[in-house]
Structures are given as structure tokens and as C-alpha cells.
Short mmCIF file of C-alpha atoms and ligand atoms in Angstrom, two decimals:
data_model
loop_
_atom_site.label_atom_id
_atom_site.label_comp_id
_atom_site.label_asym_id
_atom_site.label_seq_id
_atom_site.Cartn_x
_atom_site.Cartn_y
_atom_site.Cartn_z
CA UNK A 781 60.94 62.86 9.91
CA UNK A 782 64.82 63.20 9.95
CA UNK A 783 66.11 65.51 12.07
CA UNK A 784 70.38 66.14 12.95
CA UNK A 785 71.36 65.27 16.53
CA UNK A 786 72.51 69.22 17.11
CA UNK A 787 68.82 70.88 16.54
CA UNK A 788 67.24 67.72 18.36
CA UNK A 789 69.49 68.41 21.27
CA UNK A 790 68.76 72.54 21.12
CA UNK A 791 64.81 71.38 20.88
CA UNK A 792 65.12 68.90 24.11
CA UNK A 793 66.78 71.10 26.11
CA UNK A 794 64.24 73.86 25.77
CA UNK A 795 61.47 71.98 27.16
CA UNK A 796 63.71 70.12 29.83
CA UNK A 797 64.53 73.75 30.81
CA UNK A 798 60.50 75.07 30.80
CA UNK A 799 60.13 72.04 32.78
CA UNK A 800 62.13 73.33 35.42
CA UNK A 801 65.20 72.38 34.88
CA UNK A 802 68.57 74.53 34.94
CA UNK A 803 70.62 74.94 31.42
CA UNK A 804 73.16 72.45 33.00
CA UNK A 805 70.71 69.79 33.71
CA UNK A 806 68.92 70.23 30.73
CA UNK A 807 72.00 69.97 28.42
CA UNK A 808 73.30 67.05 30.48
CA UNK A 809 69.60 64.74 29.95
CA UNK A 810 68.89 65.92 26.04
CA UNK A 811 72.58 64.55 25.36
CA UNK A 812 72.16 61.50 27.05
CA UNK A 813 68.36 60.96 25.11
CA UNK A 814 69.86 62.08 21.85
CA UNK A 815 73.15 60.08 21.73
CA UNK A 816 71.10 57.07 22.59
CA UNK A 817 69.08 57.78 19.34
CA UNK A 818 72.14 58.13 18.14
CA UNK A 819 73.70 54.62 19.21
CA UNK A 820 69.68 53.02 17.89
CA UNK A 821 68.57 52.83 21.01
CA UNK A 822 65.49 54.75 19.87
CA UNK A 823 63.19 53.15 23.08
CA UNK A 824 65.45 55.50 25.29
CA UNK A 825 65.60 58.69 23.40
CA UNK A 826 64.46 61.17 23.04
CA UNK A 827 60.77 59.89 22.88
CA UNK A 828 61.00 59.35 26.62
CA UNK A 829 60.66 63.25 26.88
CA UNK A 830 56.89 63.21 26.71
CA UNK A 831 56.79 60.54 29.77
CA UNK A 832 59.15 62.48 31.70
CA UNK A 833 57.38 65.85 31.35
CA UNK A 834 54.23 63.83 32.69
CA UNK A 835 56.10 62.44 35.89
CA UNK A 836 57.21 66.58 36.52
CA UNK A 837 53.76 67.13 36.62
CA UNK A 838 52.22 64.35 38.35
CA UNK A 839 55.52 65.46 41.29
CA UNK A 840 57.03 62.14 40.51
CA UNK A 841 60.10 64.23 39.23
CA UNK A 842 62.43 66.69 40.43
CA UNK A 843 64.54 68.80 38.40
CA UNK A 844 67.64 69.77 39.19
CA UNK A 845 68.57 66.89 42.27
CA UNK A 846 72.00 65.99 43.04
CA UNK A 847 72.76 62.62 44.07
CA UNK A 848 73.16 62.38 47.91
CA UNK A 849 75.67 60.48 49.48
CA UNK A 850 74.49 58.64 51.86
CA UNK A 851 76.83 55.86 53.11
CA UNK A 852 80.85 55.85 52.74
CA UNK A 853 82.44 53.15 54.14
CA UNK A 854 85.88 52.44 52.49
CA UNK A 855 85.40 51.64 48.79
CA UNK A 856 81.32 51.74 49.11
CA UNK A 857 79.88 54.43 47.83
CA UNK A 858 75.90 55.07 48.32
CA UNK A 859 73.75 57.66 46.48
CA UNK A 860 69.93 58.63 46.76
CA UNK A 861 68.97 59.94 43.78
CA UNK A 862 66.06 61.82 45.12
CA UNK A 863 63.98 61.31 41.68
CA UNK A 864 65.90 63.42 39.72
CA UNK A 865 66.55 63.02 36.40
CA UNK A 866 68.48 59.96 36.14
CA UNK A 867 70.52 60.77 33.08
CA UNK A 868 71.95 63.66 35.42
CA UNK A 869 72.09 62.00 38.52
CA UNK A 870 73.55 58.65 37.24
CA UNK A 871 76.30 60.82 35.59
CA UNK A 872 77.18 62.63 39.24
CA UNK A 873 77.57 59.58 40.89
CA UNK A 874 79.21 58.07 38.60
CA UNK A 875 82.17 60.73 38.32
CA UNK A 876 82.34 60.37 41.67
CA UNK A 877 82.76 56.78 41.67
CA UNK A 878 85.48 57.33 39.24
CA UNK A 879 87.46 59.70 40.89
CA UNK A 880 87.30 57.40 44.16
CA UNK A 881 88.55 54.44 42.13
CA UNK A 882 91.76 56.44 41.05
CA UNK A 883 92.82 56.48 44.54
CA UNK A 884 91.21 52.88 45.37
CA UNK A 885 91.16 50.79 42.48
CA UNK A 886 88.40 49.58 43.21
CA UNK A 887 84.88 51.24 44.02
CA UNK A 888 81.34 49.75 44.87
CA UNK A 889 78.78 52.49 44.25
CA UNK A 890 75.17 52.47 44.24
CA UNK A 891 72.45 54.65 43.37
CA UNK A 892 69.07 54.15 44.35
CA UNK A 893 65.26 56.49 44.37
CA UNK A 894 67.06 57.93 40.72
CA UNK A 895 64.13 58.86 38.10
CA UNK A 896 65.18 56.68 34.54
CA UNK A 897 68.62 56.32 34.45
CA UNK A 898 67.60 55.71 30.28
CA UNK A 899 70.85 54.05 28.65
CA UNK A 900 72.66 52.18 31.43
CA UNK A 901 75.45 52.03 28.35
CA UNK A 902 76.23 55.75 29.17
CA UNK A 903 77.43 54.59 32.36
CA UNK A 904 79.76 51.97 30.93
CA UNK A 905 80.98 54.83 28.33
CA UNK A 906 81.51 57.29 31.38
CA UNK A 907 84.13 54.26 32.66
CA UNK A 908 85.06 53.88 29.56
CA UNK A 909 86.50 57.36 29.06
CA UNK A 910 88.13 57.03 32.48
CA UNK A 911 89.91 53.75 31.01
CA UNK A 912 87.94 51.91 34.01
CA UNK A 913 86.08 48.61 33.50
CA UNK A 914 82.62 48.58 34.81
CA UNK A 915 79.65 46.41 35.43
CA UNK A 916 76.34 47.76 36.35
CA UNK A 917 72.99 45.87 37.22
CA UNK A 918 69.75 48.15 37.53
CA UNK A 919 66.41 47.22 38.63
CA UNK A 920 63.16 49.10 38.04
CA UNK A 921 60.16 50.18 40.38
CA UNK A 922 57.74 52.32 40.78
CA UNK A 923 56.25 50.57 37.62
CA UNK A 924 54.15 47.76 37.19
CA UNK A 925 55.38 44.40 35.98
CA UNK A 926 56.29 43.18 32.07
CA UNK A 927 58.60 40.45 32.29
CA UNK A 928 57.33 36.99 33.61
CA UNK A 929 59.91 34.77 35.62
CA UNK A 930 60.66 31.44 33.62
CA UNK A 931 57.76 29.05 33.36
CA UNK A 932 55.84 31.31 35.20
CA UNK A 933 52.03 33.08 33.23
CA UNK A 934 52.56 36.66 34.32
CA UNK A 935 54.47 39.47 34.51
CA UNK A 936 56.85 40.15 37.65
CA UNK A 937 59.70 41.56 36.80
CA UNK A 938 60.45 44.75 34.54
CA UNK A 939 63.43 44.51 31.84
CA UNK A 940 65.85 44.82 34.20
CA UNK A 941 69.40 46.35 32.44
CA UNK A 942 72.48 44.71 32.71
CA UNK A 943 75.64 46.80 31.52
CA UNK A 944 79.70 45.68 31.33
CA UNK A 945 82.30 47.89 30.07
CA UNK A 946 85.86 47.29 29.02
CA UNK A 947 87.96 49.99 27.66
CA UNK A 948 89.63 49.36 24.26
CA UNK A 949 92.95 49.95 22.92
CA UNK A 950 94.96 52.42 19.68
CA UNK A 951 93.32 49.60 17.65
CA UNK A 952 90.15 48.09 19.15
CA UNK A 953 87.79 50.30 20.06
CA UNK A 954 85.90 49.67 23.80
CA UNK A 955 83.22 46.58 24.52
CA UNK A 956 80.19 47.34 26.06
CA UNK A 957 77.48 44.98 26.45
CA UNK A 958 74.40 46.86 27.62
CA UNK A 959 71.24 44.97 27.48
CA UNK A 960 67.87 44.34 28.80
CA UNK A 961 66.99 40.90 30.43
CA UNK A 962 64.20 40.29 28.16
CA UNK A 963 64.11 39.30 25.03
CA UNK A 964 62.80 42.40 23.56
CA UNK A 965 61.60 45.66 25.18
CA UNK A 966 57.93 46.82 25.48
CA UNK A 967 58.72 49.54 23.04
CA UNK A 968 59.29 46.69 20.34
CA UNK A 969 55.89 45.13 21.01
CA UNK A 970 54.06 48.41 20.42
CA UNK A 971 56.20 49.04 16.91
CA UNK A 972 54.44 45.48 16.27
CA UNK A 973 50.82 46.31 17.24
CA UNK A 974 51.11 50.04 15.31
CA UNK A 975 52.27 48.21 12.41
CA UNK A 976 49.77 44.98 12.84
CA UNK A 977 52.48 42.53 12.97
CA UNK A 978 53.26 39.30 14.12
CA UNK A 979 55.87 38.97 16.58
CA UNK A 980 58.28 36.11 16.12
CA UNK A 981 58.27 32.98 18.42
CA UNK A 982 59.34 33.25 22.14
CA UNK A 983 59.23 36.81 22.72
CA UNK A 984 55.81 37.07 24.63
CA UNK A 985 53.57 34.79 26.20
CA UNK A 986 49.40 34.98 27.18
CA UNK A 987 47.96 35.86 30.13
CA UNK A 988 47.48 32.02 30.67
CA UNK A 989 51.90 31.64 29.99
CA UNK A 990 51.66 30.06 26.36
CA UNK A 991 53.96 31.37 23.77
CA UNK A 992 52.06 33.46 21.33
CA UNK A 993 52.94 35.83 18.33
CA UNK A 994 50.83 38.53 19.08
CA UNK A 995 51.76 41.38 19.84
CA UNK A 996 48.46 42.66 21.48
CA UNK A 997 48.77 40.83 24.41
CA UNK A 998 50.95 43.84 25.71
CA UNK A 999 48.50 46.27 24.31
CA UNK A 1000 46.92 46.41 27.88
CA UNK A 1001 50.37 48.04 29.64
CA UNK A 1002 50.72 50.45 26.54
CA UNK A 1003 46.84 51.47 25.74
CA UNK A 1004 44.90 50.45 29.07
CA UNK A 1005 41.91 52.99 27.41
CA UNK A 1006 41.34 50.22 24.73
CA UNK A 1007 38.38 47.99 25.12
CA UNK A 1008 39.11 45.33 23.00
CA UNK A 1009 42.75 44.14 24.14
CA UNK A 1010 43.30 40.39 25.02
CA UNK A 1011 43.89 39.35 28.85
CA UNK A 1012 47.61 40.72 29.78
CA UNK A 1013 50.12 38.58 28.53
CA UNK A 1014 53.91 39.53 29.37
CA UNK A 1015 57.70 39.71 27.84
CA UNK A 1016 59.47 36.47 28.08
CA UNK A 1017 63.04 36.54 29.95
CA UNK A 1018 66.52 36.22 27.73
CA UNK A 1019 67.63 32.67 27.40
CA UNK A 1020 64.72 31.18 29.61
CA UNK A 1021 65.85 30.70 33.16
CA UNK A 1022 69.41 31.98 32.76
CA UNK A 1023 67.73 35.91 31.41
CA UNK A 1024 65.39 34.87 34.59
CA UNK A 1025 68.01 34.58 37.00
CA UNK A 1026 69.86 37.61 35.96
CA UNK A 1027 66.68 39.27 36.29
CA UNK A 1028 66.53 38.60 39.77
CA UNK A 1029 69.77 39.35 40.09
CA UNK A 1030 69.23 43.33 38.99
CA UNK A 1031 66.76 42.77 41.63
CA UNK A 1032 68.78 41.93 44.38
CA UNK A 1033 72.13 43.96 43.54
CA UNK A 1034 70.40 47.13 42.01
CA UNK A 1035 67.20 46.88 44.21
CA UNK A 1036 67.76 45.81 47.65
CA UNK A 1037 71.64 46.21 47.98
CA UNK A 1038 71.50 50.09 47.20
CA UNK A 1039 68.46 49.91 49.73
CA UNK A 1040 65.86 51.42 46.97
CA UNK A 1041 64.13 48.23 46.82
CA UNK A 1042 62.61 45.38 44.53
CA UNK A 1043 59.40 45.16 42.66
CA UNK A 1044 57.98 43.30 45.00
CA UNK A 1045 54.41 44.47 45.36
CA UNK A 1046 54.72 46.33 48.78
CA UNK A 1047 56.80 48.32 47.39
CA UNK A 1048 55.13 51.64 45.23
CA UNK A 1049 54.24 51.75 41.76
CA UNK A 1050 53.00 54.73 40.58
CA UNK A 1051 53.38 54.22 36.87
CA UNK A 1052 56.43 56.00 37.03
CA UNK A 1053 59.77 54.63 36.50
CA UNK A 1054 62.41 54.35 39.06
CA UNK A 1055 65.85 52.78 38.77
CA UNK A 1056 68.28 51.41 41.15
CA UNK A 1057 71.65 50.93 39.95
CA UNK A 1058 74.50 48.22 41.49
CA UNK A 1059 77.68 49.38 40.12
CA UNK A 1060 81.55 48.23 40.21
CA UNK A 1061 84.30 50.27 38.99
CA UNK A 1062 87.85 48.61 38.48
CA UNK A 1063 91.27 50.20 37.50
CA UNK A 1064 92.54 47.54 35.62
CA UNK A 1065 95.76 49.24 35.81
CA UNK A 1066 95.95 47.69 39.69
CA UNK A 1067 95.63 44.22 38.33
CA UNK A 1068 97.34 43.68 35.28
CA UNK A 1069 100.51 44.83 33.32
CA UNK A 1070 98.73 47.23 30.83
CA UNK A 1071 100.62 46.75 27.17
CA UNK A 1072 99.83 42.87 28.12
CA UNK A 1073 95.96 44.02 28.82
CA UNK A 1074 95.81 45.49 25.34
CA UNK A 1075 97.25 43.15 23.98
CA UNK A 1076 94.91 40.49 24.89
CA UNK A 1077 91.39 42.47 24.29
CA UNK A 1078 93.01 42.96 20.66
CA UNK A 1079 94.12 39.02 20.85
CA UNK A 1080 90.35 37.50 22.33
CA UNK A 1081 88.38 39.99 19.70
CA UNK A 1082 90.66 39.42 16.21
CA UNK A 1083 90.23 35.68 17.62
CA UNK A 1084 86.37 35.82 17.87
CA UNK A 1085 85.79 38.21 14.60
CA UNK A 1086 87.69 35.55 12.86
CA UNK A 1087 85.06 33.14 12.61
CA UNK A 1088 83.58 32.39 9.27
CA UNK A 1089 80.50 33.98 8.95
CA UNK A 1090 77.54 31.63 9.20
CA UNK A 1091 75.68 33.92 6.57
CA UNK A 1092 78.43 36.24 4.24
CA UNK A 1093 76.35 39.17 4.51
CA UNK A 1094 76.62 38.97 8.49
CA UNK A 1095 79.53 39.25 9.86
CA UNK A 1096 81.03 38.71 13.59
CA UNK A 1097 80.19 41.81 16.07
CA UNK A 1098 81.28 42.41 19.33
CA UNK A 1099 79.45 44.33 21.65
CA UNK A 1100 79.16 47.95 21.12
CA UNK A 1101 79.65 47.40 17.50
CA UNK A 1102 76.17 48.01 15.92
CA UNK A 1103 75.84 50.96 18.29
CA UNK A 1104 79.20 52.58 16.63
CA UNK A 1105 78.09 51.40 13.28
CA UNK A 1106 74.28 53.10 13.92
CA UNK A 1107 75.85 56.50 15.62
CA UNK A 1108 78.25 57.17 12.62
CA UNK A 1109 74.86 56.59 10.00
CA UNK A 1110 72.58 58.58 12.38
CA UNK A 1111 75.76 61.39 12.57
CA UNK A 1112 75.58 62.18 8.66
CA UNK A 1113 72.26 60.69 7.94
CA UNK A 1114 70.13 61.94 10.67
CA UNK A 1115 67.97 60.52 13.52
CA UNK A 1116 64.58 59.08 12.23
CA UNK A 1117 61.46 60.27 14.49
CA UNK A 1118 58.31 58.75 13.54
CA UNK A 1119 55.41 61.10 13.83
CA UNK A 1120 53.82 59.72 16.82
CA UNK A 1121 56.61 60.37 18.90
CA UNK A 1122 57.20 63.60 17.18
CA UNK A 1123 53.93 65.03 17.93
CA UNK A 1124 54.09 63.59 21.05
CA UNK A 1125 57.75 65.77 21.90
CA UNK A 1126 56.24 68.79 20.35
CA UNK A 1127 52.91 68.06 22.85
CA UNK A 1128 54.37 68.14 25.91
CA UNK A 1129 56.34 71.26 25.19
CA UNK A 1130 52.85 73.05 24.47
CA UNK A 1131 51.65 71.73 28.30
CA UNK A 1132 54.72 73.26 29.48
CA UNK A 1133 53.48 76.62 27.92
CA UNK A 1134 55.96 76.99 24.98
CA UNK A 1135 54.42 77.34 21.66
CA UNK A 1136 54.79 74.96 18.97
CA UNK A 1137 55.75 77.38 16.37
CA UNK A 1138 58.89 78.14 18.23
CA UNK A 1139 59.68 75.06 18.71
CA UNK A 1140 59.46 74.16 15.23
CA UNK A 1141 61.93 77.17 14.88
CA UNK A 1142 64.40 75.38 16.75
CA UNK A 1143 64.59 72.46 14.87
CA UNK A 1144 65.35 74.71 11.04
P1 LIG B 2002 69.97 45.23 22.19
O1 LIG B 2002 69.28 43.93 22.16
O2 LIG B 2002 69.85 46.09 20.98
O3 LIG B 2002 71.56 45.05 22.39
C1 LIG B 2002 72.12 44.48 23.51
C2 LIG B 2002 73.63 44.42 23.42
O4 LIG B 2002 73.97 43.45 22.44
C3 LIG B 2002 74.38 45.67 23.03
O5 LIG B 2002 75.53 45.79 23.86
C4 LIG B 2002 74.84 45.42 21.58
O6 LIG B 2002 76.07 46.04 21.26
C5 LIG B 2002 75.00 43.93 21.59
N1 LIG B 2002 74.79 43.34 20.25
C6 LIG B 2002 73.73 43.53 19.44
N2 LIG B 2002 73.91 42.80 18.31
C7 LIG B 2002 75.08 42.15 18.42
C8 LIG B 2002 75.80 41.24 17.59
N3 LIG B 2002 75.36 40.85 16.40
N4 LIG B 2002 76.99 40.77 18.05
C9 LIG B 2002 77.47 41.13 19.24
N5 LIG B 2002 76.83 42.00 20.09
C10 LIG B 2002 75.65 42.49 19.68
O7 LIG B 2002 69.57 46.06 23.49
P2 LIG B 2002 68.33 45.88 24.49
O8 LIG B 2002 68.52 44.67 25.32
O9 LIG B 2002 67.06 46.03 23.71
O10 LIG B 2002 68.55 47.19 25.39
C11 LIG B 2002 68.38 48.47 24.78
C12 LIG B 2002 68.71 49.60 25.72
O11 LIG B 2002 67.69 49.69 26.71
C13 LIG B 2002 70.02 49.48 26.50
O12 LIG B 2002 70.73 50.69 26.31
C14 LIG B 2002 69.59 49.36 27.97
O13 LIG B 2002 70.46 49.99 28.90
C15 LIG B 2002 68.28 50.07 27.94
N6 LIG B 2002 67.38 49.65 29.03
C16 LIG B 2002 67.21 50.53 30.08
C17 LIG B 2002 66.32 50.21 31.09
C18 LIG B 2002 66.12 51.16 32.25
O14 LIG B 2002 65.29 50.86 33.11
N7 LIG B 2002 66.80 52.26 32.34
C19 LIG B 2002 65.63 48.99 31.07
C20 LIG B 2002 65.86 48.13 29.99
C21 LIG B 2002 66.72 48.47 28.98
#
């Protein structure tokens, strides 16, 4: 189904509110889900809801948490998230990273025990708007492993997000890279499997760490109630042992620095997701003359766009640029739900007590 970003929103918010949550919160996470469908990022939309009003359920979420500081020292700033909702949480500290950075120019804040902190490029666009670079590295526990280190046969990382963000100018509009240090997310593998097709080379390997195409050898993590799936394979890191090594690197910045820890296997995993986040916020503004700054981000990007297009009908991007491109589509055209997820959003509002014809309401 197609369905406009404003009713979406309205629909979210209504079950994020039945699930405990206060009007402020609630609008707060469904914009963060829905502008990520928004940007394409359709693995951490709005389809999360379902998973998240699980976790409420199972008490492996807390509405309404505010991030807790719980070390200042100079520019560091440290945050327990308490398992809220990330998408709330993350925000919080992140404001108040921002407003410390004014004074400081420079702020190291971290954020660990935060429930999915869902598009670390929210973050980066939070910076953004505050005409702050940023860089953000994120690990993930609480959840068992999908990503196997390089020329290792299983999985023992999770997709780990990296994030940068530079703010852009009158005529070049911000970068942000925000990306996942595996080749492809889980989500990707089960649009193969639903669809019974092949996945191309490199992106997973089988549980005994050859490359395969098939996408079934992640069917275990996504539908353990199947009998027939293959031995667990995993997801394959991004550019072998340099994805690898920024892997570990979420790891050891967003895991143990914040002091939420890795996913090492003493640490929990109750199939829920938890993210720590490493995060540095600059004011440019402290380091270089400004008109010169712009001037160069215009400069570097004309210079790279420049290059002839290998293939005509694809041109040179820069990061952030198919996210732009897929929010202003999605903004007229409409955000595409298949109807797994759909009835799976509709659901978990009916556990929460509502009833499905007035959520359907909503949604007119
Ligand atoms: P992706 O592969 O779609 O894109 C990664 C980045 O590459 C983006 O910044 C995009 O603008 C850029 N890009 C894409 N095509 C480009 C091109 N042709 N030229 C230049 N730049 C280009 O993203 P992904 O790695 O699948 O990650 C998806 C989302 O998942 C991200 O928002 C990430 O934060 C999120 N994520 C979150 C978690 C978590 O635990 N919270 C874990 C993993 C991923």
C-alpha cells in the first residue's frame, strides 16, 4: 500500500502512545521511523514498530526515559539511556551535546544502555541543523550476532553504524554518510528469501565461511520456527577487512568507551536490540575561516560530481544524495508499505488493545 508520511505519523504515534508512551515521546519516535521511510531507509521505519511494541512487553523497553548524565568531565559528556526509546533518547543527548559544543567547540558525548537508536543519520542531521560537523560510531548488543569478522565462518559482530556529518552551504546542500558496516542489512536478505531470490556475490557466506548466493542461509536469525533452513550462515563485512576493522571499531568507541559494552558473549543478549553510540561534535567555526569552509565543500563536491559518468544514466552522488532524492519522491508520491509489515503495524496495535478499525480510520 501507499500511504502519505502525515497519516503514517498520526497512526504511529497512537500505538507508541497505547504503549505507554507520552504524546511528546510518541511524536518524537514516529517522526524519526517515518522520515527514515522517507529518506528509503525502509529497514528502520516504521516497520520496526511491531519489534518495539514486543520489547515493551517482554520489559526490555521503557517509555518515556530521559537520558542520564552520568559523567561530565570538561568536554565529555556521558549518557545512560536507560532502554528508552532510542529515537528519543539519542535526540536528548544529542541537543545537549550541541548546546555544550557552542560554548566548547568541541564535545565528546556518549550514550550507552539506549533501546534502537534506528537511523544514526538523524543524529548527523540534528548537527547538521546546528551547522556542527559530527561523527558517530554505534555498536549493538543485546542481540545475537550477523556479521562475521573477515575470513572468519560465523557471525560476531552485528551491522554496526557508522555516521559523519558535514553541514552544507546557500548552494550545496549537507553530506552525510550514514552506513552500516556490512555489506547489506539483514532486512535485505529477508526481501531476498520472501521473493526467492538469489543474492549477488559477496554479500553472505555459509555456516562453513564460503561465499554463497543464497539468501536462506540467514533464514535461521529471521524465521528460527522453520524446519528446513540451512546451517546459519552470516553477513559479510564492507570492503573485507577494512568494513571488519571499522566494525570493531563501533565496538570499541560505541561499546566499551561509553561503558555499555561489546558483543562479546558475556555480555546479555536478549534478542532485543541495544545501541551504544560514540559521538564527536565540532564547531567548525573554531577551526576555520567560514566563507573559506564553504567555499571548499562547494569546491571538493563540483570537483568530484564532475567526473564523467562511467554509465550516462548514473550519475556522480555524494552522500546524502539518494536519501534527498528518495524523501522528495516519497513526499508527493507516498511511502510504500508492503503488506507484511502493514499487517504486522496494524497487529501490534490490536495487542496493545486498540482496535483495528480505528486505526484504519487514522490512516483515511
Ligand atoms: P546504504 O547502503 O543505503 O547507504 C549508505 C550511505 O551511502 C548513505 O550515506 C548514502 O547517502 C550513501 N550512498 C548511497 N549511494 C551512494 C552513491 N551512489 N554515491 C554516494 N553515496 C551514496 O545504507 P546502509 O548501510 O544499508 O544503512 C541503512 C541505515 O541503517 C542507516 O541509516 C544506518 O544508520 C542504519 N543502521 C542502524 C543500525 C542500528 O543499530 N541502529 C545498524 C545498522 C544500520
Amino acid at each position: 500500500m501507499l500511504i502519505q508520511a502525515e497519516p503514517l505519523k498520526k497512526l504511529v504515534s497512537v500505538i507508541l502512545e497505547k504503549g505507554g508512551s507520552s504524546n511528546d515521546e510518541a511524536q518524537v519516535v514516529a517522526d524519526h521511523l517515518v522520515r527514515a521511510n522517507l529518506a528509503g531507509h525502509d529497514s528502520h521505519g516504521v516497520g520496526m514498530l511491531p519489534f518495539y511494541v514486543k520489547r515493551i512487553q517482554d520489559k526490555l523497553l521503557f517509555p518515556n526515559q530521559t537520558p542520564e548524565l552520568v559523567n561530565s568531565d570538561g568536554s565529555i559528556l556521558m549518557f545512560d539511556g536507560k532502554r528508552g526509546y532510542g529515537q528519543a533518547i539519542g535526540k536528548m543527548a544529542m541537543e545537549q551535546a550541541l548546546e555544550k559544543c557552542r560554548e566548547t567547540g568541541l564535545v565528546l558525548m556518549t550514550l550507552r544502555n539506549s533501546h534502537h537508536l534506528g537511523r544514526i543519520g538523524t543524529y548527523g542531521e540534528q548537527s547538521i541543523k546546528a551547522g556542527m560537523v559530527s561523527l558517530h560510531f554505534v555498536n549493538v548488543t543485546d542481540h545475537f550476532p550477523l556479521v562475521a569478522p573477515f575470513r572468519g565462518s560465523d557471525a560476531r559482530f552485528s551491522t554496526n553504524p557508522i555516521c559523519l556529518a558535514m553541514p552544507g552551504t546557500k548552494k550545496q546542500p549537507p553530506v552525510l554518510l550514514d552506513m552500516a558496516t556490512s555489506r547489506i542489512a539483514l532486512g535485505k536478505a529477508r526481501v531476498a528469501i520472501n521473493k526467492n531470490e538469489a543474492l549477488k556475490d559477496g554479500l553472505v557466506i555459509d555456516h562453513k565461511g564460503q561465499p554463497t548466493n543464497n539468501p536462506n542461509v540467514m533464514a535461521g536469525y529471521l524465521y528460527p520456527e522453520q524446519k528446513d533452513n540451512p546451517p546459519l550462515g552470516a553477513l559479510t563485512p564492507l570492503g573485507k577487512y577494512k568494513g571488519y576493522g571499522l566494525a570493531l571499531f563501533c565496538e570499541l568507541l560505541g561499546g566499551m568507551l561509553s561503558g555499555g559494552g561489546t558483543i562479546q558473549p558475556e555480555n546479555p543478549r536478549h534478542n532485543s536490540i541495544i545501541n551504544n553510540m560514540f559521538t564527536l561534535v565540532i564547531d567548525p567555526a573554531r577551526m576555520v575561516d567560514v566563507p573559506w569552509m564553504e567555499h571548499e565543500i562547494e569546491a571538493i563536491i563540483t570537483h568530484a560530481k564532475a567526473s564523467p559518468p562511467a554509465n550516462p544514466e548514473e550519475p556522480v552522488l555524494m552522500a546524502g544524495d539518494p536519501e534527498r532524492i528518495n524523501e522528495k519522491e516519497r513526499s508527493v508520491h507516498g511511502i510504500s508499505i508492503d503488506d507484511t509489515t502493514w499487517e504486522q503495524i496494524l497487529e501490534g496495535g490490536e495487542t496493545l488493545g486498540l482496535a483495528r478499525e480505528e486505526l484504519l480510520l487514522l490512516t483515511e
